[in-house]
Tab-separated table of C-alpha atoms in Angstrom:
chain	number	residue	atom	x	y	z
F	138	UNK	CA	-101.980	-37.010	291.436
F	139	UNK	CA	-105.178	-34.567	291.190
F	140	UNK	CA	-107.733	-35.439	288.849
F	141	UNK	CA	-107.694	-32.300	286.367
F	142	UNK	CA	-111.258	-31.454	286.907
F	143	UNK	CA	-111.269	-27.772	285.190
F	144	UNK	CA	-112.166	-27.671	281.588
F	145	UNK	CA	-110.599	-28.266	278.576
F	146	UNK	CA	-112.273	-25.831	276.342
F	147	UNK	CA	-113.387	-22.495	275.737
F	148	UNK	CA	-116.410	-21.895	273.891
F	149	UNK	CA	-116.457	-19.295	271.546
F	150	UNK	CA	-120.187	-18.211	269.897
F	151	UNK	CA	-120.390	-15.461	266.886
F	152	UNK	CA	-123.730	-14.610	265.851
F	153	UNK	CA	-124.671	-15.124	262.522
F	154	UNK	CA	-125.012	-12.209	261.580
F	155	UNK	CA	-125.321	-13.047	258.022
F	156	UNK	CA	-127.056	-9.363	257.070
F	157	UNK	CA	-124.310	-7.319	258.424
F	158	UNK	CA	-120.377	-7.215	257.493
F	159	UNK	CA	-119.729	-7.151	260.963
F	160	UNK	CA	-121.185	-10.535	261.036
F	161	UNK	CA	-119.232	-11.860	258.875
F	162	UNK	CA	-116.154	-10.476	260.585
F	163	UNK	CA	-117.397	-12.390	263.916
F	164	UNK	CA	-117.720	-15.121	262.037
F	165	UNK	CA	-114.383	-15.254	260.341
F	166	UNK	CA	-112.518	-13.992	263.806
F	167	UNK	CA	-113.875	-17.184	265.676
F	168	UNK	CA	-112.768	-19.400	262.392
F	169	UNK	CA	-109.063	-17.876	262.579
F	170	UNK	CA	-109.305	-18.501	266.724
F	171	UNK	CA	-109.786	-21.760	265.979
F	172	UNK	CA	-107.857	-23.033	263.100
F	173	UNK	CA	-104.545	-20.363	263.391
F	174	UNK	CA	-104.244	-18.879	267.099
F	175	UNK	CA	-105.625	-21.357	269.384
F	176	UNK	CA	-106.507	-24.698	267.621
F	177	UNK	CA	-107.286	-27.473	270.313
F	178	UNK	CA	-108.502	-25.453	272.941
F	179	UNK	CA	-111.230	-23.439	271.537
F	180	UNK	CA	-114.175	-24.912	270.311
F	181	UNK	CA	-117.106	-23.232	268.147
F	182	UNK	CA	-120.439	-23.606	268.761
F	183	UNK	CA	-122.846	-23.418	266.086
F	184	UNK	CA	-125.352	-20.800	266.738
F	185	UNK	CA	-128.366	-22.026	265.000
F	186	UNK	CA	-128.267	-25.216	265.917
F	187	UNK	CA	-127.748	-23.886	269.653
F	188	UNK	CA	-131.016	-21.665	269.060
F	189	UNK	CA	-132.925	-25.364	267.392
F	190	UNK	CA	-132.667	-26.305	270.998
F	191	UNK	CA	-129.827	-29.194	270.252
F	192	UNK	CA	-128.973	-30.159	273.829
F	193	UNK	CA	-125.535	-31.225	273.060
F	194	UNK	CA	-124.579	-27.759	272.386
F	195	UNK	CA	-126.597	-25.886	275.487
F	196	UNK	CA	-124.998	-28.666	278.008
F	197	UNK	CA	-121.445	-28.256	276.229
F	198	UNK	CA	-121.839	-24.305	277.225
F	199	UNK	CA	-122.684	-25.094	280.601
F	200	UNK	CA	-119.175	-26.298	281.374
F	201	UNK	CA	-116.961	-24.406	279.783
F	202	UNK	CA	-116.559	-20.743	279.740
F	203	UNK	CA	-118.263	-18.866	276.600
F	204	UNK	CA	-116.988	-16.160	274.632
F	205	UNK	CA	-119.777	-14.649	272.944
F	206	UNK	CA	-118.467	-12.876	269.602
F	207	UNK	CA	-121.784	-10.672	268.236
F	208	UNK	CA	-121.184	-8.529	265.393
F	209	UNK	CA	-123.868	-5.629	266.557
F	210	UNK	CA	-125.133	-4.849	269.443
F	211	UNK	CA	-128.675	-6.637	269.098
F	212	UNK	CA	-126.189	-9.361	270.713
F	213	UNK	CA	-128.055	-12.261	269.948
F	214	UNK	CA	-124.954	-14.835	270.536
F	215	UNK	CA	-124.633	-13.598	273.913
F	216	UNK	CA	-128.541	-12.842	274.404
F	217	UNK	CA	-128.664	-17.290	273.278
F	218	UNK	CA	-126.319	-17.811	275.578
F	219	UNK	CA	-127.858	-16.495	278.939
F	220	UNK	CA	-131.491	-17.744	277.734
F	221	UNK	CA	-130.038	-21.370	276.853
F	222	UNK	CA	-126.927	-21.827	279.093
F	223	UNK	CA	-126.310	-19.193	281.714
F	224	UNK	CA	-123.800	-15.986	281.850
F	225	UNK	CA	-121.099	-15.663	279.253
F	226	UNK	CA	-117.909	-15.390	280.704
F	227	UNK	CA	-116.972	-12.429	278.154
F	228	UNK	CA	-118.553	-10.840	275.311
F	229	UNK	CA	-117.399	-8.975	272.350
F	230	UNK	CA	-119.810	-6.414	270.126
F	231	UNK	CA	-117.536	-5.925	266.972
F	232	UNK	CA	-119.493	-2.922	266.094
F	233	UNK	CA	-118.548	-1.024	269.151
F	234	UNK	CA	-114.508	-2.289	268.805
F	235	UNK	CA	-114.919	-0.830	265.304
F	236	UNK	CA	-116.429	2.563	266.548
F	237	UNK	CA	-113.192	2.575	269.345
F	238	UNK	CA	-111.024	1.926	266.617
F	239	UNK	CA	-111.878	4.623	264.173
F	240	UNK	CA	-113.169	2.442	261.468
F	241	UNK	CA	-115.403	4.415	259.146
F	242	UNK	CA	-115.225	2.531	255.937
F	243	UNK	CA	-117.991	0.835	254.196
F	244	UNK	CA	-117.458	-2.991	254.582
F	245	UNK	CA	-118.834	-5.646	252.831
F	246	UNK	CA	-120.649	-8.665	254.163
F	247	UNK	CA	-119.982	-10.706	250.951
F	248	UNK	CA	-116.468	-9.907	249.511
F	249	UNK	CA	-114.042	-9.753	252.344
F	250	UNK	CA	-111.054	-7.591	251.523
F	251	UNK	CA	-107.895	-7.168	252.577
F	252	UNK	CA	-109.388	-4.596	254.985
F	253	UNK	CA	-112.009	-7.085	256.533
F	254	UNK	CA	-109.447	-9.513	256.958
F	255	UNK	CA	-107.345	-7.554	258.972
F	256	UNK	CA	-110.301	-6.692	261.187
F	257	UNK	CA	-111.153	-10.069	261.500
F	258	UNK	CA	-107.631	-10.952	262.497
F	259	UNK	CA	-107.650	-8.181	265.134
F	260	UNK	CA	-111.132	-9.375	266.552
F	261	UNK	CA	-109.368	-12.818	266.515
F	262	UNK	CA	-106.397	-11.636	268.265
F	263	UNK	CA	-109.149	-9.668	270.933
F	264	UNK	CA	-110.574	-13.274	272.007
F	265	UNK	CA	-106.989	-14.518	272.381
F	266	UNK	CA	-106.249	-12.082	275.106
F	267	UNK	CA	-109.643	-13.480	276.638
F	268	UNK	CA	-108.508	-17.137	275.989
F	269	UNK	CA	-104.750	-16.688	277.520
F	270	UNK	CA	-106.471	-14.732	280.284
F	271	UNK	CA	-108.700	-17.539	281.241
F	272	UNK	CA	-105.541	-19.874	280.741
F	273	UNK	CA	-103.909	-17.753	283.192
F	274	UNK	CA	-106.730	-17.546	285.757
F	275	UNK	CA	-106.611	-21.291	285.778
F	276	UNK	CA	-110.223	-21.392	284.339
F	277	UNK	CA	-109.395	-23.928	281.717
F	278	UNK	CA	-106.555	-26.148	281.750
F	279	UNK	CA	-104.436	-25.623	278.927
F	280	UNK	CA	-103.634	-29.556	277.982
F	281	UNK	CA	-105.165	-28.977	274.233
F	282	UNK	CA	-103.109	-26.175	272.965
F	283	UNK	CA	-101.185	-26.792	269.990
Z	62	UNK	CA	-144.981	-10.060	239.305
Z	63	UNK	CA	-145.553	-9.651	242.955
Z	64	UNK	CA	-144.268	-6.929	244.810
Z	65	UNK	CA	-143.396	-9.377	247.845
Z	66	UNK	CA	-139.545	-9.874	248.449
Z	67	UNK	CA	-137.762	-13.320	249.149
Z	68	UNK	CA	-135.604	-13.585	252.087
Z	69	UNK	CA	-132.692	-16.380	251.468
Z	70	UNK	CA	-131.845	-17.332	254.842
Z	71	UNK	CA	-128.585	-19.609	254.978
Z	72	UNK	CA	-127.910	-21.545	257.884
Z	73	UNK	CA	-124.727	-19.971	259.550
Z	74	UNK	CA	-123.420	-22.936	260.811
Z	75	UNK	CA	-119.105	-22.052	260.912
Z	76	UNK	CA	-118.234	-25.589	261.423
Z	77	UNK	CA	-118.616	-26.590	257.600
Z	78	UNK	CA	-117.537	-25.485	254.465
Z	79	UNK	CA	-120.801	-26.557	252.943
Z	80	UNK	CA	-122.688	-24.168	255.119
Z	81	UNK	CA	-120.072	-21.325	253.662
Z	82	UNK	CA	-121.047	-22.660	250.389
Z	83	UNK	CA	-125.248	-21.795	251.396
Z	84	UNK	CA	-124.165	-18.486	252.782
Z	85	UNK	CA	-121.723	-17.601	249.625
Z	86	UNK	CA	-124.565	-18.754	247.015
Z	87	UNK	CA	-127.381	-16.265	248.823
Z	88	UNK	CA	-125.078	-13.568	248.813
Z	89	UNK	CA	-124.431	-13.948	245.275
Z	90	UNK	CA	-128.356	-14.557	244.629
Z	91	UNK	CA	-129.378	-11.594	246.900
Z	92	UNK	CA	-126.449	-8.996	246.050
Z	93	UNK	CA	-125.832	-10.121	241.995
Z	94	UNK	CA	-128.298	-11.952	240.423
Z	95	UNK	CA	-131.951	-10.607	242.388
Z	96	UNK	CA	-130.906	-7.358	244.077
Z	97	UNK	CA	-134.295	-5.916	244.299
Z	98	UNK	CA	-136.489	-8.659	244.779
Z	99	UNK	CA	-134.054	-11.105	247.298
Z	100	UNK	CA	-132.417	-9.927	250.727
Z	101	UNK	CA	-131.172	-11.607	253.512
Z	102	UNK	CA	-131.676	-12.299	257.258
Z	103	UNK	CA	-129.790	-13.200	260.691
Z	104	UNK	CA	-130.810	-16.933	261.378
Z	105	UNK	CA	-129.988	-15.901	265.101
Z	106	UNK	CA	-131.901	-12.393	265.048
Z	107	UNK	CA	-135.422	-14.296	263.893
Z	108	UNK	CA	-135.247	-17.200	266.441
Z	109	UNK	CA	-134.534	-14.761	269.024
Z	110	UNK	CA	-138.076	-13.870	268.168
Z	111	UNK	CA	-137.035	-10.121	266.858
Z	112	UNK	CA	-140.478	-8.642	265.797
Z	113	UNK	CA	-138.995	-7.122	262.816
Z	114	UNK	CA	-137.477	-10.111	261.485
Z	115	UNK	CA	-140.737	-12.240	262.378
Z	116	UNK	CA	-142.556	-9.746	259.954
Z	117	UNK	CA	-140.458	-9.727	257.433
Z	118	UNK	CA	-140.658	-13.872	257.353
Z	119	UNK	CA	-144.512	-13.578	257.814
Z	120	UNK	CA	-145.257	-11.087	255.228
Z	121	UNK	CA	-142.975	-12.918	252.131
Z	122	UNK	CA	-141.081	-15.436	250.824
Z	123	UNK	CA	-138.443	-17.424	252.662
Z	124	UNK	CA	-135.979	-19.695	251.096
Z	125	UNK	CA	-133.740	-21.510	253.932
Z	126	UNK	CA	-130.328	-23.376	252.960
Z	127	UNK	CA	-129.250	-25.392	254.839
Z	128	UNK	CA	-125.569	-26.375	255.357
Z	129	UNK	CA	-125.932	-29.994	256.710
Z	130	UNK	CA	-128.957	-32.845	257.299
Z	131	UNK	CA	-129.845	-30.860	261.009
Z	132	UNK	CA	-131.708	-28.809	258.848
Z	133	UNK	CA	-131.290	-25.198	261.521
Z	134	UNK	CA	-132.102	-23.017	259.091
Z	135	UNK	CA	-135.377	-24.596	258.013
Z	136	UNK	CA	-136.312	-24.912	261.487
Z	137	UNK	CA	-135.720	-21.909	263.199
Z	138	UNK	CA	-137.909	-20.516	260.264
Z	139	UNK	CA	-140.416	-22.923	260.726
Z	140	UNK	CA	-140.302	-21.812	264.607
Z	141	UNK	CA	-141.066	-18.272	263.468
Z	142	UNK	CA	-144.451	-19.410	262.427
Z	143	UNK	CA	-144.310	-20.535	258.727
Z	144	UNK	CA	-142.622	-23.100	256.765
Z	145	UNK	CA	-139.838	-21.593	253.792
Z	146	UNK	CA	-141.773	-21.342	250.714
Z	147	UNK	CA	-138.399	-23.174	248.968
Z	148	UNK	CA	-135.709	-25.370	251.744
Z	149	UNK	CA	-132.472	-26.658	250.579
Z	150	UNK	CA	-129.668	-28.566	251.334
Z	151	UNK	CA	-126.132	-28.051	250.314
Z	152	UNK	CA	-125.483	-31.244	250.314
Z	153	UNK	CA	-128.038	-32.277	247.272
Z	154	UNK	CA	-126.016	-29.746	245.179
Z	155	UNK	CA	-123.061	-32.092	246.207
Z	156	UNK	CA	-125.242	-34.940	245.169
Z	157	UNK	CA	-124.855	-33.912	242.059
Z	158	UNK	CA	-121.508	-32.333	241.691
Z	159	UNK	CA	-119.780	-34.984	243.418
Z	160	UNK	CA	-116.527	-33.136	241.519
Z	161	UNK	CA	-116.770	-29.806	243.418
Z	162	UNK	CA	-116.214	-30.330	247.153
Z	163	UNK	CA	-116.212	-27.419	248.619
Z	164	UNK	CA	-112.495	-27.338	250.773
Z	165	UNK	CA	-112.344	-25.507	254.009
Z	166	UNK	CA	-114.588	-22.712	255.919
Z	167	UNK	CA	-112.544	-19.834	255.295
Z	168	UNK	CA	-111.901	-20.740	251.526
Z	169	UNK	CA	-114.243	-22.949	250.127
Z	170	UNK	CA	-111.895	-23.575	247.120
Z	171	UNK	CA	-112.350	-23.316	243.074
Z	172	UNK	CA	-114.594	-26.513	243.012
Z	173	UNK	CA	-116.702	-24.750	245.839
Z	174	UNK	CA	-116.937	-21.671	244.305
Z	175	UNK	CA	-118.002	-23.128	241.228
Z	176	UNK	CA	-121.065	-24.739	243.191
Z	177	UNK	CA	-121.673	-21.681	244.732
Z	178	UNK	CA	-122.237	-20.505	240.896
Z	179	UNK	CA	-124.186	-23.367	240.110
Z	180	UNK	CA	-126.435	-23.178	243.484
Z	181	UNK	CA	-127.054	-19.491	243.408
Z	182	UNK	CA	-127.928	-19.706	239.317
Z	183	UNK	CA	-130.799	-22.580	240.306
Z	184	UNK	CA	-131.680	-20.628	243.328
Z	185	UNK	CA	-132.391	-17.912	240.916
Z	186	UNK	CA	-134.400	-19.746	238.776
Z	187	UNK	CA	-136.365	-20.836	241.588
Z	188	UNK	CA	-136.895	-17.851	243.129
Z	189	UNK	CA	-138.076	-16.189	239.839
Z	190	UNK	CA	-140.439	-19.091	239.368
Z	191	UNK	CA	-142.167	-18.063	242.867
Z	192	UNK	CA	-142.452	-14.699	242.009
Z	193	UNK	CA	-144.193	-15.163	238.950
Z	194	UNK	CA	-146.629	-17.935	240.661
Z	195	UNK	CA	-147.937	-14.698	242.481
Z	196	UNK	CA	-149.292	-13.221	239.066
């Protein structure tokens, strides 16, 4: 038998993007990825503790493929990404997928509402498609899914 | 009073429902209880050494909470040039409201809402307290 040598995870980065609703959409997205779409195959990576140099995280994202989840297009987890750990295999700038989708509405960074959550849930479902692609492309082996 | 503002910078760790506790209590200090003397700041924008947000952390006050003992939010400020005027930890809320253990990320739950109240009240306090030290 071949030893399974692909990996077993996908890494998926939001920024923290505390000052902005996006960011907190990003945030929440990655959250649903992990605990409600794809549990056991996706795997966060805390963003601040990436940027305090923790080694654990920077070598973790230099063997699996990263999804970096920014809520604006200052793109800083992306931008920590490619200074820490190399190219991301895909990014996602919420604030553009908002613009595409015709959202005009003030949002709130604080007080998620029913509108938030259904953006966050549609972000969520975007790095899905990226996920089940990868599975597909035999990037990552899919032994964790739930 | 001074005419400086205070930046409450949470850690944004999404692994913990105590960091979601930090970033719920300086929303509710920065939007509520001191809208015009508190904002906030992306942890990830000022260590990615954004000018504007390296200012903003030079020229005031800087509160960092921090969501568990690796401390990120105290030291990416710290490796913008300064130390936070006030640090804290979620978890010495906890300390001392053993009772309101905050339950998940996406829902931190009555008990950690009610620290969130507790936190950002203290916070407050604290915050007011530097202000006025700049008479």
């Amino acid at each position: 038998m071949a030893l399974e040598t692909r990996p077993k995870f996908v890494g998926v980065l939001s920024c923290s993007g505390e000052e902005e609703p996006e960011g907190t959409i990003a945030r929440n997205a990655v959250r649903l990825v992990m605990e409600k779409y794809r549990p056991g195959i996706t795997v966060s990576l805390c963003l601040p503790l990436y940027l305090a140099g923790d080694s654990g995280e920077q070598e973790f994202a230099k063997r699996v493929p990263v999804i970096a989840v920014d809520g604006c297009e200052k793109a800083c987890a992306r931008l920590s990404t490619e200074k820490y750990s190399g190219e991301v295999s895909d990014a996602i700038d919420i604030r553009a997928l908002l613009r595409q989708w015709g959202v005009e509405d003030e949002l709130s960074r604080s007080h998620p509402r029913e509108l938030e959550w259904e953006l966050a849930e549609r972000v969520a479902r975007e790095i899905v498609r990226i996920i089940d692609r990868y599975i597909e492309e035999g990037k990552v082996a899919a032994t964790n899914t739930r | 009073m001074s005419d400086k503002k205070v930046y409450v910078i949470p850690c944004s760790g999404i692994g913990k429902a105590s960091a979601s506790v930090g970033r719920d209590a300086t929303y509710r200090v920065v939007e509520d209880l001191l809208p015009d003397r508190a904002d906030t700041l992306c942890l990830a924008l000022l260590t990615l050494e954004d000018e504007e947000a390296r200012e903003k952390v030079r020229d005031n006050y800087v509160v960092a909470i921090d969501g568990c003992a690796k401390d990120c939010a105290r030291k990416n400020v710290e490796a913008a040039g300064r130390a936070p005027d006030i640090a804290h930890r979620v978890q010495d809320y906890l300390k001392k409201h053993k009772d309101l253990k905050p339950e998940a990320v996406l829902d931190v739950g009555e008990g950690g809402r009610k620290l969130v109240e507790i936190m950002s009240e203290e916070l407050a306090g604290e915050i007011v307290g530097l202000l006025e030290e700049d008479d």
